[in-house]
XYZ file of C-alpha atoms in Angstrom:
749
model
C 8.659 -202.995 79.669
C 8.096 -199.659 81.377
C 7.587 -196.834 78.952
C 7.660 -193.454 80.704
C 6.949 -190.462 78.486
C 7.595 -187.156 80.173
C 4.853 -184.596 79.497
C 6.075 -181.537 77.628
C 5.486 -178.226 79.371
C 3.058 -176.114 77.419
C 2.405 -172.380 77.303
C -0.861 -171.371 78.896
C -2.420 -170.532 75.533
C -1.407 -172.096 72.250
C -2.982 -170.448 69.209
C -3.244 -172.457 66.003
C -3.162 -170.773 62.558
C -6.233 -168.719 61.739
C -7.366 -168.620 58.100
C -7.957 -164.858 58.212
C -4.957 -163.814 60.287
C -2.418 -166.335 58.970
C -3.328 -167.573 55.450
C 0.207 -168.921 54.758
C 0.117 -170.956 57.978
C -3.257 -172.487 57.124
C -2.057 -173.249 53.614
C 1.035 -175.049 54.907
C -1.046 -177.088 57.367
C -3.403 -178.174 54.585
C -0.568 -178.836 52.120
C 1.534 -180.877 54.539
C -1.473 -182.813 55.819
C -2.565 -183.777 52.308
C -1.347 -187.108 50.925
C 1.036 -187.087 47.985
C -0.684 -187.310 44.629
C -0.788 -190.676 42.914
C 1.317 -189.235 40.079
C 4.034 -188.109 42.494
C 4.035 -191.474 44.275
C 4.468 -193.270 40.948
C 7.241 -190.889 39.873
C 9.047 -191.369 43.212
C 8.999 -195.130 42.685
C 10.210 -194.740 39.111
C 13.005 -192.289 39.976
C 14.250 -194.286 42.957
C 14.477 -197.589 41.056
C 15.040 -196.429 37.484
C 17.196 -199.404 36.439
C 14.263 -201.736 37.020
C 12.161 -199.993 34.371
C 14.932 -199.455 31.833
C 17.136 -201.225 29.371
C 20.688 -200.178 28.563
C 21.850 -198.685 25.276
C 25.236 -199.642 23.810
C 26.721 -196.352 25.115
C 25.662 -197.198 28.701
C 22.745 -194.759 28.933
C 19.337 -195.877 30.133
C 16.244 -196.183 27.995
C 12.756 -196.663 29.424
C 10.876 -199.774 28.346
C 8.159 -199.066 25.811
C 5.457 -197.506 27.971
C 4.063 -195.070 25.442
C 4.851 -191.372 25.622
C 4.794 -189.359 28.858
C 2.563 -186.279 28.994
C 4.609 -183.069 29.095
C 3.638 -182.145 32.661
C 4.506 -185.606 33.950
C 7.842 -185.666 32.112
C 8.739 -182.262 33.550
C 7.911 -183.441 37.061
C 9.934 -186.622 36.670
C 12.994 -184.641 35.555
C 12.591 -182.188 38.422
C 12.259 -185.026 40.924
C 15.393 -186.745 39.609
C 17.264 -183.450 39.822
C 16.177 -182.629 43.356
C 17.086 -186.097 44.640
C 20.461 -186.232 42.883
C 19.451 -188.994 40.488
C 20.418 -187.153 37.275
C 23.685 -188.154 35.603
C 25.025 -189.097 32.179
C 23.551 -192.579 32.520
C 20.058 -191.807 33.825
C 19.525 -188.695 31.685
C 19.339 -191.063 28.724
C 15.635 -191.652 29.400
C 14.936 -188.173 27.977
C 16.479 -189.008 24.594
C 14.076 -189.670 21.740
C 10.383 -188.830 21.715
C 9.114 -190.887 24.631
C 9.247 -187.781 26.835
C 7.840 -184.361 25.979
C 9.754 -181.736 27.971
C 8.908 -178.067 28.205
C 10.200 -176.856 31.602
C 13.639 -178.351 32.134
C 15.279 -178.216 35.578
C 18.824 -179.620 35.823
C 19.938 -177.445 38.746
C 23.255 -178.655 40.250
C 23.217 -181.740 38.006
C 26.432 -183.539 37.101
C 26.069 -184.174 33.383
C 28.366 -183.658 30.424
C 27.873 -181.448 27.369
C 27.311 -184.489 25.171
C 24.644 -185.880 27.512
C 22.912 -182.483 27.636
C 22.867 -182.250 23.848
C 21.399 -185.739 23.373
C 18.856 -185.590 26.172
C 17.385 -182.090 25.957
C 18.180 -180.104 22.838
C 15.585 -181.812 20.619
C 12.750 -180.945 23.027
C 10.589 -177.855 22.645
C 11.900 -176.169 25.762
C 10.485 -172.851 26.941
C 12.271 -172.797 30.343
C 15.709 -174.074 31.352
C 17.132 -173.892 34.876
C 20.786 -174.941 34.704
C 22.001 -173.135 37.826
C 25.073 -174.648 39.455
C 25.591 -177.462 36.973
C 28.980 -179.184 37.003
C 31.956 -177.766 35.143
C 31.608 -180.541 32.559
C 28.681 -178.579 31.156
C 29.799 -174.996 30.533
C 27.616 -172.048 29.597
C 28.975 -172.037 25.998
C 28.050 -175.741 25.827
C 24.496 -174.904 26.902
C 24.218 -171.999 24.452
C 25.544 -174.167 21.630
C 23.053 -176.911 22.426
C 20.100 -174.547 22.650
C 21.155 -172.757 19.494
C 21.152 -176.030 17.573
C 17.356 -176.026 17.601
C 15.655 -173.338 15.457
C 12.479 -173.834 17.521
C 14.304 -173.209 20.805
C 16.018 -170.114 19.376
C 12.611 -168.552 18.783
C 10.603 -169.865 21.721
C 12.911 -170.337 24.757
C 11.554 -167.773 27.241
C 13.452 -168.337 30.498
C 17.111 -169.255 31.021
C 18.795 -169.538 34.431
C 22.583 -170.044 34.406
C 23.532 -168.887 37.910
C 26.876 -170.156 39.264
C 27.711 -171.827 35.957
C 31.094 -172.099 34.250
C 31.897 -169.359 31.703
C 35.447 -169.714 30.356
C 37.101 -166.873 28.466
C 35.826 -167.306 24.917
C 37.410 -166.237 21.694
C 35.420 -164.152 19.211
C 32.871 -166.158 17.322
C 31.676 -168.258 20.271
C 27.964 -168.866 20.965
C 26.087 -165.724 21.954
C 23.016 -165.081 24.070
C 21.496 -162.943 21.319
C 20.796 -166.041 19.201
C 18.000 -166.892 21.664
C 15.661 -164.256 20.311
C 12.645 -165.428 22.321
C 14.247 -164.913 25.760
C 12.195 -162.902 28.210
C 13.939 -163.883 31.460
C 17.709 -164.344 31.863
C 19.662 -164.930 35.098
C 23.465 -165.061 34.945
C 24.432 -164.274 38.542
C 27.679 -165.501 40.088
C 29.519 -166.024 36.797
C 32.252 -163.967 35.001
C 29.667 -162.334 32.748
C 31.307 -159.255 31.193
C 30.435 -155.974 29.464
C 30.452 -157.531 25.983
C 28.040 -160.212 27.215
C 25.763 -157.531 28.627
C 25.849 -155.662 25.349
C 24.906 -158.869 23.562
C 22.039 -159.621 25.967
C 20.658 -156.083 25.750
C 19.926 -156.692 22.065
C 17.421 -159.463 22.850
C 14.152 -158.138 21.411
C 11.847 -159.571 24.107
C 14.025 -159.334 27.210
C 11.993 -158.240 30.255
C 13.879 -159.609 33.284
C 17.657 -159.691 33.859
C 19.788 -160.762 36.831
C 23.482 -159.836 36.568
C 24.331 -160.027 40.301
C 27.937 -160.797 41.268
C 29.185 -160.745 37.681
C 32.184 -159.018 36.104
C 30.150 -156.205 34.548
C 31.888 -152.854 35.025
C 29.622 -150.610 32.887
C 25.819 -150.620 32.798
C 25.465 -148.333 29.804
C 24.577 -151.264 27.547
C 21.232 -151.533 29.358
C 20.077 -148.412 27.535
C 19.575 -150.598 24.476
C 16.629 -152.314 26.191
C 15.369 -149.404 28.288
C 11.858 -149.531 26.802
C 11.293 -153.231 27.490
C 13.308 -154.164 30.618
C 10.859 -154.552 33.515
C 12.986 -156.333 36.129
C 16.651 -155.754 36.953
C 18.597 -157.496 39.724
C 22.191 -156.350 40.179
C 23.449 -156.749 43.710
C 27.170 -157.008 44.433
C 28.612 -155.729 41.144
C 32.133 -155.687 42.553
C 33.771 -154.709 39.237
C 31.590 -151.670 38.609
C 33.686 -148.616 37.682
C 30.833 -146.143 37.251
C 30.145 -143.428 39.788
C 26.902 -143.392 41.733
C 25.670 -140.490 39.628
C 26.403 -142.392 36.396
C 24.568 -145.472 37.661
C 21.557 -143.357 38.602
C 21.559 -141.807 35.149
C 21.259 -145.275 33.600
C 18.510 -146.325 36.032
C 16.644 -143.087 35.337
C 16.428 -144.105 31.669
C 14.950 -147.519 32.493
C 11.432 -146.174 32.817
C 9.734 -149.538 32.186
C 11.240 -151.042 35.372
C 8.704 -152.406 37.855
C 11.294 -154.320 39.928
C 14.797 -153.220 40.921
C 17.112 -155.149 43.273
C 20.247 -153.288 44.363
C 20.463 -155.007 47.746
C 23.862 -155.572 49.346
C 24.405 -158.801 51.243
C 28.200 -158.747 50.912
C 28.867 -155.512 52.873
C 29.859 -153.876 49.607
C 29.262 -150.490 51.339
C 27.699 -148.946 48.241
C 25.778 -145.708 48.783
C 23.638 -146.287 45.685
C 20.460 -147.075 47.632
C 20.861 -144.004 49.842
C 21.165 -141.665 46.841
C 18.435 -143.458 44.890
C 15.929 -142.653 47.647
C 16.679 -138.940 47.259
C 15.648 -138.928 43.575
C 12.159 -137.764 42.682
C 12.314 -138.153 38.912
C 13.302 -141.824 38.783
C 11.490 -145.165 38.492
C 7.950 -143.814 38.014
C 6.431 -147.285 37.470
C 8.356 -149.172 40.145
C 6.359 -151.695 42.189
C 9.171 -153.576 43.937
C 12.429 -152.139 45.272
C 14.997 -154.193 47.182
C 17.612 -152.170 49.071
C 18.300 -154.643 51.885
C 21.767 -154.205 53.357
C 21.981 -150.611 52.167
C 23.845 -148.047 54.267
C 22.292 -144.997 55.905
C 18.734 -146.054 55.028
C 16.067 -144.408 57.222
C 12.338 -144.889 57.667
C 11.682 -141.303 56.622
C 13.566 -141.582 53.330
C 11.980 -144.881 52.345
C 8.477 -143.775 53.323
C 8.809 -140.577 51.275
C 10.020 -142.580 48.255
C 7.131 -145.029 48.533
C 4.463 -142.341 48.982
C 5.639 -140.696 45.771
C 5.087 -143.994 43.949
C 1.648 -145.318 44.972
C 1.996 -148.437 42.777
C 4.724 -149.840 45.044
C 3.883 -153.148 46.715
C 7.221 -154.321 48.125
C 10.431 -152.975 49.623
C 13.402 -154.964 50.911
C 14.851 -153.464 54.095
C 16.596 -156.347 55.843
C 19.907 -155.419 57.499
C 19.083 -151.705 57.358
C 17.927 -149.218 59.977
C 14.537 -148.891 58.288
C 11.269 -150.787 58.393
C 10.288 -150.115 61.996
C 7.811 -147.227 61.665
C 4.048 -147.783 61.687
C 3.981 -147.213 57.938
C 5.933 -150.421 57.353
C 4.530 -152.570 60.134
C 0.819 -151.893 59.695
C 0.201 -150.848 56.071
C -2.191 -153.505 54.651
C -1.169 -155.083 51.367
C 2.349 -153.648 51.445
C 5.075 -156.278 51.755
C 8.370 -155.673 53.539
C 11.369 -157.986 53.780
C 12.921 -156.784 57.005
C 13.556 -157.548 60.633
C 10.934 -155.579 62.544
C 8.421 -158.406 63.069
C 7.697 -162.007 62.128
C 5.815 -160.970 58.990
C 8.789 -159.007 57.656
C 11.230 -161.745 58.626
C 9.099 -164.379 56.899
C 9.167 -162.357 53.701
C 12.945 -162.055 54.013
C 13.317 -165.822 54.506
C 11.186 -166.454 51.447
C 12.970 -164.007 49.132
C 16.524 -164.643 50.324
C 16.445 -168.421 50.723
C 19.525 -168.811 48.469
C 21.471 -165.765 49.725
C 23.411 -167.036 52.691
C 24.292 -163.669 54.285
C 20.702 -162.460 54.317
C 19.549 -165.907 55.459
C 21.804 -165.629 58.515
C 20.523 -162.132 59.255
C 16.870 -163.167 58.946
C 17.364 -166.220 61.168
C 19.013 -164.126 63.873
C 16.054 -161.731 63.817
C 13.635 -164.638 63.838
C 15.277 -166.176 66.887
C 14.724 -163.039 68.956
C 11.124 -162.703 67.714
C 10.147 -166.288 68.500
C 11.809 -166.763 71.877
C 8.500 -166.395 73.679
C 6.294 -167.504 70.772
C 2.847 -168.780 71.747
C 1.342 -168.943 68.253
C 1.920 -171.919 65.980
C 3.665 -170.749 62.801
C 3.987 -173.667 60.359
C 4.663 -171.379 57.371
C 7.637 -169.839 59.192
C 9.005 -173.242 60.202
C 8.806 -174.358 56.577
C 10.821 -171.298 55.489
C 13.472 -172.125 58.092
C 13.628 -175.682 56.724
C 14.153 -174.339 53.205
C 17.089 -172.263 54.440
C 18.633 -175.281 56.154
C 18.207 -177.395 53.026
C 19.758 -174.737 50.762
C 22.852 -174.158 52.956
C 23.749 -177.525 54.525
C 27.454 -176.696 54.939
C 27.099 -173.221 56.412
C 27.511 -173.536 60.194
C 25.995 -170.142 61.180
C 22.874 -170.919 59.146
C 22.522 -174.430 60.577
C 23.222 -173.306 64.124
C 20.815 -170.349 64.088
C 18.179 -172.342 62.237
C 18.366 -175.085 64.865
C 17.700 -172.484 67.562
C 14.744 -171.107 65.583
C 13.225 -174.545 65.063
C 13.494 -175.123 68.782
C 11.615 -171.884 69.479
C 8.955 -172.719 66.902
C 8.324 -176.260 68.187
C 9.053 -176.088 71.914
C 6.479 -176.991 74.518
C 3.006 -177.292 72.984
C 3.724 -175.500 69.720
C 4.691 -178.751 67.989
C 1.122 -180.013 68.457
C -0.100 -177.576 65.812
C 2.651 -178.413 63.312
C 2.074 -180.888 60.460
C 3.836 -184.194 61.060
C 5.447 -184.205 57.622
C 6.970 -180.767 58.234
C 8.306 -181.818 61.633
C 9.771 -184.926 60.032
C 11.611 -182.766 57.470
C 12.967 -180.487 60.208
C 14.298 -183.366 62.328
C 15.863 -184.929 59.223
C 17.657 -181.629 58.522
C 18.818 -181.338 62.160
C 20.279 -184.850 62.096
C 21.979 -184.027 58.782
C 23.472 -180.891 60.373
C 24.825 -183.020 63.225
C 26.676 -185.198 60.687
C 28.102 -182.158 58.901
C 29.190 -180.453 62.136
C 29.868 -183.249 64.657
C 31.917 -181.049 67.008
C 29.606 -178.077 67.481
C 28.219 -178.473 71.002
C 25.578 -175.761 70.797
C 24.137 -177.215 67.604
C 24.064 -180.625 69.290
C 22.357 -179.122 72.323
C 19.635 -177.510 70.181
C 19.017 -180.814 68.428
C 18.813 -182.673 71.730
C 16.339 -180.119 73.077
C 14.177 -180.587 69.978
C 14.200 -184.352 70.476
C 12.882 -184.012 74.011
C 9.545 -182.843 72.582
C 6.899 -185.487 73.298
C 5.051 -184.884 69.990
C 8.225 -185.323 67.962
C 9.332 -188.447 69.806
C 5.959 -190.146 69.538
C 4.300 -189.065 66.298
C 6.996 -187.888 63.899
C 8.818 -190.251 61.513
C 12.585 -189.752 61.518
C 15.746 -191.852 61.635
C 15.577 -193.047 65.215
C 18.737 -195.114 64.848
C 20.822 -192.030 63.984
C 19.075 -190.045 66.716
C 19.753 -192.717 69.336
C 23.390 -192.938 68.289
C 23.756 -189.173 68.639
C 22.064 -188.986 72.059
C 24.133 -191.873 73.400
C 27.347 -190.193 72.345
C 26.160 -186.922 73.852
C 25.358 -188.550 77.192
C 28.832 -190.028 77.438
C 30.552 -186.700 76.770
C 28.588 -184.251 78.906
C 28.007 -184.081 82.636
C 25.706 -181.043 82.832
C 22.853 -182.277 85.093
C 20.062 -180.633 83.075
C 21.360 -181.899 79.735
C 21.996 -185.301 81.283
C 18.360 -185.505 82.332
C 17.177 -184.632 78.839
C 19.549 -187.110 77.211
C 18.475 -190.048 79.333
C 14.807 -189.109 78.857
C 15.237 -189.232 75.091
C 17.191 -192.496 75.247
C 14.497 -194.054 77.428
C 11.968 -193.484 74.656
C 14.112 -194.001 71.566
C 15.325 -197.327 72.960
C 11.727 -198.532 72.939
C 11.343 -197.576 69.269
C 14.461 -199.342 67.991
C 14.170 -202.857 66.615
C 16.336 -205.559 68.232
C 18.432 -205.555 65.047
C 19.041 -201.819 65.315
C 19.914 -202.104 68.974
C 22.433 -204.815 68.121
C 24.106 -202.462 65.615
C 24.840 -199.974 68.401
C 27.539 -202.217 69.857
C 30.168 -199.700 70.918
C 27.612 -197.040 71.884
C 25.616 -199.525 73.967
C 28.647 -200.679 75.916
C 29.511 -197.104 76.852
C 25.973 -195.891 77.461
C 25.023 -198.817 79.699
C 28.101 -198.128 81.806
C 27.181 -194.430 81.921
C 23.565 -195.112 82.864
C 24.627 -197.477 85.626
C 27.015 -194.835 86.911
C 24.158 -192.345 87.079
C 21.982 -194.810 89.010
C 24.844 -195.632 91.363
C 25.409 -191.950 92.058
C 21.743 -191.213 92.615
C 21.185 -194.186 94.915
C 24.312 -193.497 96.928
C 23.126 -189.923 97.442
C 19.573 -191.139 98.078
C 18.291 -188.863 95.293
C 15.116 -190.217 93.749
C 14.754 -187.476 91.117
C 13.508 -187.370 87.527
C 16.958 -188.196 86.163
C 16.984 -191.462 88.092
C 13.524 -192.286 86.780
C 14.517 -191.682 83.170
C 17.756 -193.609 83.620
C 15.948 -196.668 84.940
C 13.477 -196.503 82.052
C 16.355 -196.262 79.589
C 18.041 -199.325 81.095
C 14.778 -201.218 80.987
C 14.066 -200.423 77.350
C 17.659 -200.991 76.195
C 17.815 -204.466 77.724
C 14.505 -205.595 76.257
C 15.123 -208.404 73.741
C 18.798 -207.466 73.578
C 21.081 -210.167 75.021
C 24.183 -208.114 74.227
C 22.868 -205.177 76.254
C 21.914 -207.490 79.108
C 25.458 -208.861 79.055
C 26.850 -205.314 79.321
C 24.401 -204.730 82.178
C 25.683 -207.709 84.150
C 29.352 -207.106 83.373
C 29.101 -203.571 84.712
C 27.841 -204.686 88.134
C 24.236 -204.062 87.183
C 22.916 -206.799 89.453
C 22.837 -204.483 92.437
C 20.783 -202.061 90.419
C 18.673 -204.938 89.151
C 17.665 -205.710 92.719
C 16.624 -202.127 93.332
C 14.669 -201.461 90.175
C 13.385 -204.909 89.295
C 14.316 -204.892 85.652
C 13.025 -208.324 84.667
C 14.256 -207.924 81.073
C 17.555 -209.368 82.279
C 15.776 -212.402 83.662
C 14.420 -213.160 80.184
C 17.933 -213.953 78.911
C 18.577 -217.635 79.678
C 22.351 -217.304 79.445
C 22.347 -214.904 82.397
C 19.971 -216.847 84.648
C 22.761 -218.468 86.629
C 24.127 -215.017 87.467
C 20.775 -214.116 89.009
C 20.215 -217.216 91.124
C 21.883 -215.782 94.201
C 20.316 -216.546 97.563
C 20.374 -212.953 98.808
C 19.034 -211.665 95.523
C 16.142 -214.113 95.354
C 15.317 -213.427 98.977
C 15.010 -209.741 98.201
C 12.855 -210.421 95.152
C 10.620 -212.680 97.243
C 10.041 -209.888 99.759
C 9.269 -207.402 97.003
C 6.706 -209.789 95.541
C 4.516 -208.948 98.548
C 4.916 -205.199 98.195
C 1.757 -203.103 98.496
C 2.925 -201.206 95.385
C 1.274 -203.003 92.469
C 4.112 -202.174 90.036
C 6.798 -203.511 92.393
C 4.898 -206.736 92.980
C 4.283 -207.134 89.230
C 7.939 -206.823 88.258
C 9.081 -209.114 91.070
C 6.589 -211.699 89.824
C 8.049 -211.360 86.341
C 11.557 -212.102 87.602
C 10.381 -215.176 89.505
C 8.356 -216.422 86.517
C 11.236 -216.220 84.052
C 13.789 -217.820 86.377
C 11.576 -220.663 87.601
C 10.241 -221.436 84.111
C 13.651 -222.787 83.093
C 12.937 -225.962 85.065
C 14.522 -227.724 88.028
C 17.643 -228.620 86.021
C 18.545 -224.976 85.543
C 17.628 -224.021 89.118
C 20.848 -223.777 91.156
C 19.297 -222.993 94.565
C 17.360 -225.454 96.741
C 14.258 -227.074 95.275
C 12.329 -226.119 98.409
C 13.012 -222.429 97.815
C 11.825 -222.807 94.220
C 8.589 -224.437 95.382
C 7.989 -221.702 97.957
C 8.576 -218.998 95.329
C 6.102 -220.617 92.947
C 3.457 -220.941 95.677
C 3.960 -217.289 96.623
C 3.733 -216.299 92.977
C 0.444 -218.114 92.512
C -1.265 -216.731 95.617
C 0.020 -213.209 94.965
C -1.247 -213.042 91.375
C -4.657 -214.293 92.508
C -4.797 -211.419 95.001
C -4.092 -208.797 92.360
C -6.987 -206.723 91.007
C -8.410 -207.283 87.542
C -5.826 -207.202 84.731
C -7.595 -204.110 83.399
C -6.500 -202.185 86.502
C -4.420 -199.024 86.184
C -0.740 -199.024 87.119
C 1.264 -195.842 87.624
C 3.995 -197.029 85.280
C 2.890 -197.755 81.738
C 3.875 -201.342 80.935
C 4.556 -202.002 77.257
C 6.160 -204.784 75.253
C 7.823 -204.857 71.860
C 6.806 -208.476 71.464
C 4.944 -211.292 73.214
C 7.562 -213.841 72.170
C 9.294 -213.898 75.581
C 5.929 -214.978 77.073
C 5.446 -217.965 74.770
C 7.769 -220.352 76.680
C 5.841 -219.481 79.845
C 2.426 -220.037 78.217
C 3.381 -223.441 76.832
C 4.777 -224.630 80.180
C 1.738 -226.529 81.518
C 3.934 -228.196 84.145
C 4.445 -224.847 85.893
C 0.993 -223.244 85.806
C 2.121 -220.526 88.217
C 4.240 -218.873 85.529
C 1.406 -219.354 83.040
C -0.808 -217.392 85.405
C 1.585 -214.445 85.613
C 2.215 -214.366 81.851
C -1.501 -214.400 81.076
C -2.230 -211.681 83.627
C 0.507 -209.524 82.060
C -0.748 -210.096 78.519
C -4.348 -209.418 79.534
C -3.240 -206.180 81.199
C -1.548 -204.704 78.126
C -4.282 -205.966 75.778
C -6.879 -204.132 77.850
C -4.824 -200.921 77.805
C -3.904 -200.899 74.103
C -6.044 -203.451 72.260
C -5.205 -202.074 68.802
C -1.519 -202.808 69.222
C -1.569 -206.000 71.260
C -4.530 -207.810 69.701
C -2.824 -207.445 66.332
C 0.420 -208.621 67.917
C -1.362 -211.795 69.044
C -2.246 -212.556 65.440
C 1.079 -211.642 63.863
C 3.244 -213.524 66.368
C 1.083 -216.619 66.729
C 0.076 -216.030 70.345
C -3.554 -216.613 69.579
C -2.980 -220.324 69.055
C -1.274 -220.665 72.446
C -4.258 -219.031 74.143
C -6.591 -221.415 72.343
C -4.473 -224.385 73.480
C -4.725 -223.258 77.117
C -8.466 -222.710 76.837
C -9.035 -226.121 75.263
C -6.598 -228.047 77.484
C -8.669 -229.995 79.986
C -5.691 -230.379 82.343
C -5.037 -226.632 82.500
C -5.336 -224.933 85.896
C -8.813 -223.315 86.178
C -7.611 -219.752 86.912
C -5.130 -220.000 84.060
C -7.883 -221.227 81.761
C -10.176 -218.423 82.887
C -7.723 -215.628 82.044
C -6.883 -217.187 78.663
C -10.598 -217.290 77.855
C -11.032 -213.672 78.958
C -8.264 -212.531 76.618
C -9.871 -214.384 73.700
C -13.277 -212.835 74.478
C -11.784 -209.330 74.636
C -9.898 -210.086 71.426
C -13.101 -210.838 69.569
C -14.909 -207.854 71.039
C -12.146 -205.571 69.854
C -12.102 -206.857 66.302
C -15.898 -206.972 66.048
C -15.921 -203.211 66.604
C -13.742 -202.824 63.501
C -15.550 -205.439 61.496
C -16.902 -203.005 58.922
C -13.856 -200.758 58.655
C -11.954 -200.610 55.310
C -9.238 -203.179 54.959
C -10.573 -205.269 57.851
C -9.453 -208.879 57.906
C -11.302 -211.446 59.957
C -9.136 -212.789 62.813
C -8.485 -216.457 63.288
C -11.481 -218.395 64.546
C -11.331 -219.380 68.198
């Protein structure tokens, strides 16, 4: 098999992350390169096959076998892992009933569980943090409050409660209240119909320090004055029901003198002038350290800089989607963080802070695309932030489309070489997922295809190659743009090599169409006498697709591929016995015979392969004259003996998925000429890639056949010599790894 990997073009200078200049990048490289902890590996196994380790209660819920109690940190991680991977439901959540688990930090974000299951599984634990954002409507906010309030310990000690995007039905008087949770320090109730009376109730919490009421139904902020001496963080973007004037809002904020963080950003084009007027105030927010006014109208560098200079404790300002953030004060001030769009540093901060806010995510990605178009510095931390955005907004086309363009910029040419493999794997997985969600968006498909043309990604990165091959095949059949056609066939030529025969067989309809399309490309190129890179990739794709795939070979023949077969010497087709009669054509064999004597080593090699496979079937299967068969075998023998050493270099890289197609040739002592070619071919690839092919000899049983040839007294001397040489090289290779961990002694020869 010919495996042609096109070299990726690289910028002249690729700079990898520097620990001093890019600490986040270095951290991501180290983190992604580190193996998963043993605890995480065990928890992944447990979460993915929970039924195996559990028994069933009468009510249908699962109960872990008696394994002792889980440490609190491990139990928290198991729950989080089940939540993230969508494994949490009314049945599986049963493992957290009883005292076998000790939970403290509970994450059930976006889980689909009922109120009854929540009560049984969690409310007896000593919880200090609960993240129930986006849970299903079967578990309402009153249900959660009722459950938490049922535990006197939780009422006193629960510190953090996140209920974003939950269900809050209109309650009658006397329903569960937030104020019963007297220990709360952090409360987030964004994106729910949280009203003035709820705010008044929350403001009475004696320890409340952080509150998020964004996109709620609050119309009056006056209730916040009840906690003005203890509230340190307030997030309140997009309060669409607010009836207060700007001056009234500022009066309330002015009283909140303990605030160190205020978020009044506007990602919904609410057109509020609050941020503009806030910046004009000198007697407000004396202790503020973090101010987010992203999306604000009429914001200028001068106004923001003046505000910050008056408050030297400030460490962060959000300025994305404003006209500010571009002066030297914001782009070069050390230690001062800006979420904006002026440079990659500001954009990275925006991606990190706004990963769940789709409008700001779109804005940040657009800015990132323009900043990274000519990127020559590897930025793994930025790529990871883009991946987080893609993962958080899988059904938002603008996010997926722009993110795909950014990932292309961040990995194109040689930049992918500096990216951790695990991170690249995650990105390709997200791109393929986006293709499934938006199958008709051509530009998204184009960006994904361009990413797949990267040599590092195709060779080193684990991803679903079956899905990728299916996508590229469909793309090739729908688009005629020459440049994109070249890229598509180049990717297919490599992916086809990486698919198992079983996977190739599953691509029935795609294979039929793509083989026809590839043959059409070859026919066009040969008729126009164009020997360009597209033709090269197309021939490689045909070669790799037909390898060990009788169905593909059948499509090849049925679509008049024999003419192409003559030109490109694809001897994969010759390996399929059922098609041998189609190939035994006098004119065809005459042409192959002439090419056997070509001065081009590769041409002669492939012609020899065709002759070997067809003549090895015996005289009964040979439909031409017996004299011609004898002449071909004599020519084959003398030609192979004239070839240089099997360790010689050929322009085309010859690779094989398996040695199994050689075994009938090796065991055919009656036709030693085909034995000679098969052994030369095997010796060639073993000398080029001993790690792969020496192991293949063991795993597929080829070693025994070589021993039989070596020990067979009737074997032809040259055949015996090459077999012995392979065995010697085999032992030399494994002797060099004799002391390596996990080494297993090869079979004795």
